[in-house]
XYZ file of C-alpha atoms in Angstrom:
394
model
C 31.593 38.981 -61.890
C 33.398 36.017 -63.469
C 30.254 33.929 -65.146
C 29.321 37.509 -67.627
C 26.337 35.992 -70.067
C 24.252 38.767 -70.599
C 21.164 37.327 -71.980
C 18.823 34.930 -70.305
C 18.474 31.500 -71.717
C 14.659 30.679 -73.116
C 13.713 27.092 -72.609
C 13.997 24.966 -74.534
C 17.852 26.307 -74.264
C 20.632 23.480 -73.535
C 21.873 22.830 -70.472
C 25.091 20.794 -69.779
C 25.833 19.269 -66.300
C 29.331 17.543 -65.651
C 28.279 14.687 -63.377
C 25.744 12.124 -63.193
C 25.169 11.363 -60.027
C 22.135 12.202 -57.591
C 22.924 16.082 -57.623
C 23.177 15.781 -61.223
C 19.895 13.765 -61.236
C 17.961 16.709 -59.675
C 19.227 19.567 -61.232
C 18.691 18.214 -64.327
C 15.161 16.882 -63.351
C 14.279 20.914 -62.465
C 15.805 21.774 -65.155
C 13.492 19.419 -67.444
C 10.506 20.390 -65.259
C 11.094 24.433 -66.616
C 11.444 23.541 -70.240
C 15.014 23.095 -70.634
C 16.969 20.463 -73.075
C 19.473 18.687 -70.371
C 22.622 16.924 -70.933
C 25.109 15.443 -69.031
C 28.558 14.050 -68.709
C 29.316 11.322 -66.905
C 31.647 8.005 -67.090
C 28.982 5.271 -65.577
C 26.503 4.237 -68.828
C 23.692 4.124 -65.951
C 24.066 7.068 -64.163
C 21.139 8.529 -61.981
C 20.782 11.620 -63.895
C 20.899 9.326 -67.409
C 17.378 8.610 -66.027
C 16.390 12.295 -66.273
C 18.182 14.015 -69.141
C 17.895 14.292 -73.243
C 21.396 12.959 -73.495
C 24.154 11.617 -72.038
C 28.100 11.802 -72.845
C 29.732 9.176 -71.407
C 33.426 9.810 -70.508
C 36.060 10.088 -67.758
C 35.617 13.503 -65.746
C 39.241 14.043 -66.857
C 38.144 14.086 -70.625
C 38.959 17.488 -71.916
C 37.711 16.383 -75.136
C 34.637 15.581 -73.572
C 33.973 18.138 -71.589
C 34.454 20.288 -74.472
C 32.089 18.518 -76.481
C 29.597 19.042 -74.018
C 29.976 22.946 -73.987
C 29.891 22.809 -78.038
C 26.234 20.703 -77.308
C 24.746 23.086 -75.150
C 24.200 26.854 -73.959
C 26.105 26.770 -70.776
C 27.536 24.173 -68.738
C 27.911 23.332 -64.680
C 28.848 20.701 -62.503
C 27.648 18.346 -59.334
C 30.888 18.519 -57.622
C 34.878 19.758 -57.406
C 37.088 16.678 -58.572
C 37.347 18.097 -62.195
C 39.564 19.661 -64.689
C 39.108 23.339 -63.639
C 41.476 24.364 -66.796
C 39.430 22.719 -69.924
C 36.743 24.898 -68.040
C 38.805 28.078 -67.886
C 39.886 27.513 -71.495
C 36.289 27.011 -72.892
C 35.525 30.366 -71.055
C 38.439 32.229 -72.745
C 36.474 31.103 -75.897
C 33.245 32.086 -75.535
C 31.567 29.570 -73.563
C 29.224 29.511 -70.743
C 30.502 28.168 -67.560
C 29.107 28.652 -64.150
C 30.511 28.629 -61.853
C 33.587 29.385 -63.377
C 36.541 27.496 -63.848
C 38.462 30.266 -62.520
C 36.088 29.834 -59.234
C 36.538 26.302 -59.338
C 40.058 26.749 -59.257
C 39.602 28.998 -55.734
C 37.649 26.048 -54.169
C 38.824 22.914 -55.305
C 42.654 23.146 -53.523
C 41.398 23.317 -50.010
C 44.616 25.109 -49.266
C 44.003 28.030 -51.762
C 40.625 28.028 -50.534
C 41.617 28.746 -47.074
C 44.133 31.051 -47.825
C 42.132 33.312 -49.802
C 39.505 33.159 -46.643
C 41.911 34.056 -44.301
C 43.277 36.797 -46.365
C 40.011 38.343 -46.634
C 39.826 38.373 -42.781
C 37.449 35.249 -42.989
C 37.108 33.343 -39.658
C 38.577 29.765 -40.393
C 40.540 27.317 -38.137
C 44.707 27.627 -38.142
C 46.320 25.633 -41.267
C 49.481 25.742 -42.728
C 50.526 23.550 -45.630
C 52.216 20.050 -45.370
C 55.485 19.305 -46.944
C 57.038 16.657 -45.614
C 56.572 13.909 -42.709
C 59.464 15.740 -40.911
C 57.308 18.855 -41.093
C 53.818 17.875 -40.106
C 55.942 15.983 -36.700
C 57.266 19.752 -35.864
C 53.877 21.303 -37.213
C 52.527 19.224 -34.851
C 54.267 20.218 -32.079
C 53.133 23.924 -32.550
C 49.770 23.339 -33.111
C 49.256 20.348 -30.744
C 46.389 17.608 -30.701
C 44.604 16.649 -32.045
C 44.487 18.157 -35.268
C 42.943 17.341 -38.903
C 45.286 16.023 -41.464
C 43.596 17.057 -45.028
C 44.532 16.189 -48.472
C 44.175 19.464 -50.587
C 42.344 17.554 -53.466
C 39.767 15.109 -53.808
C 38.196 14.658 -50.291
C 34.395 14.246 -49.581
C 32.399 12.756 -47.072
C 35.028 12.476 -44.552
C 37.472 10.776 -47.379
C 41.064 12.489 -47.671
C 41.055 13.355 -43.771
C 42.470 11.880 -40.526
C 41.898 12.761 -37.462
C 45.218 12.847 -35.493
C 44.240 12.534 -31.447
C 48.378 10.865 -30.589
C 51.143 11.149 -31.487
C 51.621 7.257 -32.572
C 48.764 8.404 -35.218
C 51.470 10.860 -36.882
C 52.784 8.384 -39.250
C 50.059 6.437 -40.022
C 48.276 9.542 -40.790
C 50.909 10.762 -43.519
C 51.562 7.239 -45.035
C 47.280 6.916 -45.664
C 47.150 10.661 -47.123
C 50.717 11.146 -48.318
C 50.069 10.747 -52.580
C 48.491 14.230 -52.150
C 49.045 17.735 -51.567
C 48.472 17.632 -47.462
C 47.649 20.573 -44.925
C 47.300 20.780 -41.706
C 44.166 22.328 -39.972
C 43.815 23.269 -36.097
C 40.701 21.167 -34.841
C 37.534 22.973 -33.761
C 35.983 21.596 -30.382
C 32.512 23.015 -31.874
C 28.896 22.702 -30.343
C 27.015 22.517 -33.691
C 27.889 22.039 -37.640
C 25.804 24.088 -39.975
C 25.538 25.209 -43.280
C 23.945 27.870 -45.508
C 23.223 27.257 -49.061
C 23.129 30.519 -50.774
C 22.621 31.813 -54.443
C 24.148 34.970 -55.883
C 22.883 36.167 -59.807
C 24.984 37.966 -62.191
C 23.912 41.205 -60.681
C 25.302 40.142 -57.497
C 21.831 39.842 -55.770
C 22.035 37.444 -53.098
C 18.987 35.449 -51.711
C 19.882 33.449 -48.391
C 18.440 30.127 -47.576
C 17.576 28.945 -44.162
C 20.254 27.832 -41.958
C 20.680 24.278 -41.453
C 22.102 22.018 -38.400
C 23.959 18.809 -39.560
C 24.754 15.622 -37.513
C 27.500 13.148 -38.886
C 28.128 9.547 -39.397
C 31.028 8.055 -39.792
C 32.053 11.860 -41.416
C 28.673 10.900 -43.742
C 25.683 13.431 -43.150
C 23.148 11.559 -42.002
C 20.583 14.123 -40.031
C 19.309 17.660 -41.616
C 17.295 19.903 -39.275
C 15.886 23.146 -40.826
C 15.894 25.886 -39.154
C 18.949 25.207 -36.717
C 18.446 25.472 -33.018
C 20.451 28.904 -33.322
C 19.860 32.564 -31.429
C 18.863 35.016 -34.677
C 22.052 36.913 -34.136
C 24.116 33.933 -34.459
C 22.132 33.900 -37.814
C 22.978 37.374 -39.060
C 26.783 36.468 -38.182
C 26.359 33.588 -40.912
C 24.735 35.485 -43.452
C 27.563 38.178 -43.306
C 30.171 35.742 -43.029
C 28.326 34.480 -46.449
C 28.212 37.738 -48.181
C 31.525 38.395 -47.738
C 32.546 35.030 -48.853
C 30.571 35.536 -52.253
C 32.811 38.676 -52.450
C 35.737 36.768 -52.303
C 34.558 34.222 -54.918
C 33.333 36.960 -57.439
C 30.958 34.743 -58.775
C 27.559 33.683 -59.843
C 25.782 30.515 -58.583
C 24.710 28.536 -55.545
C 26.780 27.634 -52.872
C 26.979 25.419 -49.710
C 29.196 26.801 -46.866
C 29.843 24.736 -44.431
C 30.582 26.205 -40.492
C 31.571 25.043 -36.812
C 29.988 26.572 -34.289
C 32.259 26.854 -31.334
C 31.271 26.259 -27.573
C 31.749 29.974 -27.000
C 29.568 30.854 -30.241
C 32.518 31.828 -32.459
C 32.272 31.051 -35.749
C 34.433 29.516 -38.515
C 34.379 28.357 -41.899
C 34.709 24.841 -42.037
C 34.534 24.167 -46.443
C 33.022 25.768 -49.249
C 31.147 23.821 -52.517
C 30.676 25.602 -55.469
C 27.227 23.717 -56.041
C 24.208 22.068 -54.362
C 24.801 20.058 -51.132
C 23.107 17.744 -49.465
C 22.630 19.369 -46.623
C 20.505 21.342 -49.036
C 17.980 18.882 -50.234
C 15.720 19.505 -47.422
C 15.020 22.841 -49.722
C 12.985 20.679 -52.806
C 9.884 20.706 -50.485
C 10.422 23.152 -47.311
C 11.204 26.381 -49.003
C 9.525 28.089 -52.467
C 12.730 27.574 -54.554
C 14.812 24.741 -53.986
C 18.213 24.997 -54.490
C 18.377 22.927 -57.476
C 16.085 25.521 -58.924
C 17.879 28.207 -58.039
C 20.707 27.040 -60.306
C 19.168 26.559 -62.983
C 17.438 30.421 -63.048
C 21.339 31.642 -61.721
C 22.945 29.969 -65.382
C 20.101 30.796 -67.477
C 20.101 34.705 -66.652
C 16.651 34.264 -64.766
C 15.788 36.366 -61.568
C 16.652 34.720 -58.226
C 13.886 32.852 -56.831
C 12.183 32.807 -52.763
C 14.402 30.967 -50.582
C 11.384 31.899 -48.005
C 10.672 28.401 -45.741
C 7.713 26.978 -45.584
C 8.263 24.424 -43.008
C 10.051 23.701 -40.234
C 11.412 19.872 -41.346
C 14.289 16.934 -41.193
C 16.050 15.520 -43.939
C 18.022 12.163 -43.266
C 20.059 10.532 -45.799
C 19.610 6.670 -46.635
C 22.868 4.859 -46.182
C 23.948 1.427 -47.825
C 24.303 -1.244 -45.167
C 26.748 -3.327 -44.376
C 24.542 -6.509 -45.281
C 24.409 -6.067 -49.279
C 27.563 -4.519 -51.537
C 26.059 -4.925 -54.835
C 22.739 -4.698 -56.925
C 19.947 -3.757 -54.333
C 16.070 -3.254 -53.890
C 13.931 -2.219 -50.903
C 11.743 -3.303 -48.742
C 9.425 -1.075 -46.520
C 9.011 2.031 -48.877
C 5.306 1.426 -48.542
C 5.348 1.991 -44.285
C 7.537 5.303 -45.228
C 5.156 6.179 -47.730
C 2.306 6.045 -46.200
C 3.457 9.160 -43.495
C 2.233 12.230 -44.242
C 4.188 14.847 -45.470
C 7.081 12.701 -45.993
C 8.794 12.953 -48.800
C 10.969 9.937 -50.534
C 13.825 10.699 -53.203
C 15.611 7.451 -54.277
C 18.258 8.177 -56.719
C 18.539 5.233 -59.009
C 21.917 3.850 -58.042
C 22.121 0.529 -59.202
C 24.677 -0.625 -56.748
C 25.284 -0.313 -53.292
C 27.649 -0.737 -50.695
C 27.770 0.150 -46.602
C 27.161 3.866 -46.351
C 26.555 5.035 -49.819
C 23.747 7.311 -49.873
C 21.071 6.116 -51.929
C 18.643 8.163 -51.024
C 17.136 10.655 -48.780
C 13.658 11.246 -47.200
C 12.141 14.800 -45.855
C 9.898 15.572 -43.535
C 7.879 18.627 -42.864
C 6.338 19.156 -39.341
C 5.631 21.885 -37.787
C 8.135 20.978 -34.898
C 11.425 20.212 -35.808
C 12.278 17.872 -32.927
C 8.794 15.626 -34.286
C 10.056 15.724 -37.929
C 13.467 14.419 -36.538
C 11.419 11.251 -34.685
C 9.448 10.312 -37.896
C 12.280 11.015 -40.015
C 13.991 8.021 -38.230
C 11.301 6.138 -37.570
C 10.456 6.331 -41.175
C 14.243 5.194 -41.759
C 14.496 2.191 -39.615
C 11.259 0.625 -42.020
C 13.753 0.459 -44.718
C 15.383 -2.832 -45.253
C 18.129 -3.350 -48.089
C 18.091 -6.765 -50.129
C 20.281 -7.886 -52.399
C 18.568 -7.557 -55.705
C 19.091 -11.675 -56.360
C 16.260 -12.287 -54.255
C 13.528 -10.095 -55.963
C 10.577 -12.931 -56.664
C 9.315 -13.589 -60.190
């Protein structure tokens, strides 16, 4: 294993999280709900997990400086997502710090080309790539692969950001010129039936626990629908969950992880992208299952024994999306109609700005049936209405 603390960390032990934002916000608030001292790193003054936590650094993610002052504050560190310097990490670790995941893992993950390379090499089931070097090259690339086909920058792509979709071949260049400042590969695209995910938590024993399979619908290359447990056959399942365990094997690694997976038309199988954190495809977990995965985190860095991932209800999570009517300072109307459903649960994550399709927020519901949780779910969404936060009355 990379991450090697031995002991277990006692609340009120310090906790450091690089990033502020909404998966920030709520491992940090389960953090603070088992005892622990929380701070975070993060350059906006009013980020959603400054709501939460003791303290708050506030500094570029590219800080090294920062970051490092942050491990000196606190027992062990994390993160909320990839786009960071992987080698401040893997240089406080040579010293004596706590980082998990590792910076060393980070590293695996973070280059979506190294990432799939080190999948495939394991005998991993992920879609053909090759890397991208030129314009010249992707054209004959291209022509061996055929279309369409998914045009990825190796670094810094979420939510559908850093990829293009190339269906003709009058898309080629317009493809490289949009994506071209990065490292580029090339990845065959999946005609799948289903996207789903596993989040998944491994200790510093290597004990795995296995969370519920999830099936994910898309917007705009945004999650927008969660449903928990996915319309799949149970052997389809156990495929996942060894395609999972031997992932973790690759990655060497304690923590919790989201991997994300196409499910073909002829239920193959591949590995679509990895996180090295919690997802939001893994929020549903905060109410439907014993341990959420924000939980489980926090008992993975602190030494503490892995915790149920047992469900407790079928359920839905939808995200709430910015609309295109306010970019800007925001409030709600509605969020008493949605309130006022049973056994549906509300986060809002404190964002004091929004724009059209920035998630905001999420709601979960539990039900018994998975198809009903799905209608209230959106019923629930449609009651809330974005307005721009000028025309609050006094």
């Amino acid at each position: 294993m990379i991450y090697n603390n031995k002991n277990t960390l006692q609340p009120p032990a310090k906790i450091g999280i690089v990033g502020g934002g909404q998966l920030g916000k709520m491992m940090a608030a389960e953090a603070k709900r088992m005892g622990y001292y929380v701070a975070v790193l993060d350059p906006t003054p009013a980020s959603p997990a400054s709501q939460v936590v003791d303290h708050q650094i506030i500094a570029s993610f590219s800080d090294q400086q920062a970051i490092r002052k942050l491990a000196e504050q606190t027992d062990v560190i994390t993160f909320e997502f990839e786009h960071i310097d992987a080698d401040i990490l893997c240089d406080l670790e040579s010293e004596g710090y706590n980082v998990c995941p590792s910076g060393t893992t980070l590293k695996k993950i973070k280059n979506k080309y190294i990432q799939k390379s080190l999948l495939a090499e394991a005998g991993l089931p992920v879609p053909e790539f090759s890397k991208v070097d030129s314009l010249e090259d992707l054209e004959h690339k291209i022509e061996e692969f055929g279309l369409p086909i998914m045009l990825k920058a190796c670094y810094g792509g979420y939510d559908g950001k850093g990829n293009y979709l190339i269906k003709h071949k009058e898309d080629i260049k317009t493809a490289y010129n949009l994506l071209q400042k990065n490292e580029l590969m090339l990845e065959k695209f999946v005609d799948f039936k289903t996207e789903l995910s596993i989040m998944v938590g491994s200790d510093l024993q290597g004990n795995i626990r296995y969370f519920p399979v999830a099936e994910n619908t898309h917007e705009e290359n945004i999650l927008k629908i969660t449903r928990v447990p996915a319309s799949i056959d149970q052997d389809i399942v156990e495929k996942i969950q060894a395609i999972t365990e031997k992932t973790l094997a690759v990655l060497d690694d304690a923590g919790v992880y989201c991997i994300e997976m196409f499910l073909g038309k002829n239920r193959e199988i591949y590995i679509n992208e990895i996180a090295p954190r919690p997802h939001n495809s893994g929020h549903y977990t905060i109410e439907a299952c014993v341990t959420s995965q924000y939980e489980q985190l926090i008992r993975i860095i602190t030494g503490m024994p892995l915790g149920s991932t047992k469900l407790l209800s079928p359920c839905v999570m939808v995200n709430i999306l910015g609309d295109s009517k306010v970019d800007g300072p925001y409030t709600f109307e509605g969020i008493e109609k949605v309130l006022a459903e049973e056994e549906t649960y509300l986060h809002l994550y404190g964002k004091h700005a929004t724009t059209k399709m920035k998630k905001v927020g999420h709601l979960t519901v539990l039900n018994a049936s998975v198809d009903e949780a799905e209608r209230i779910a959106l019923e629930a969404l449609t009651k809330i209405k974005f307005k721009p936060l000028k025309e609050i009355k006094k």
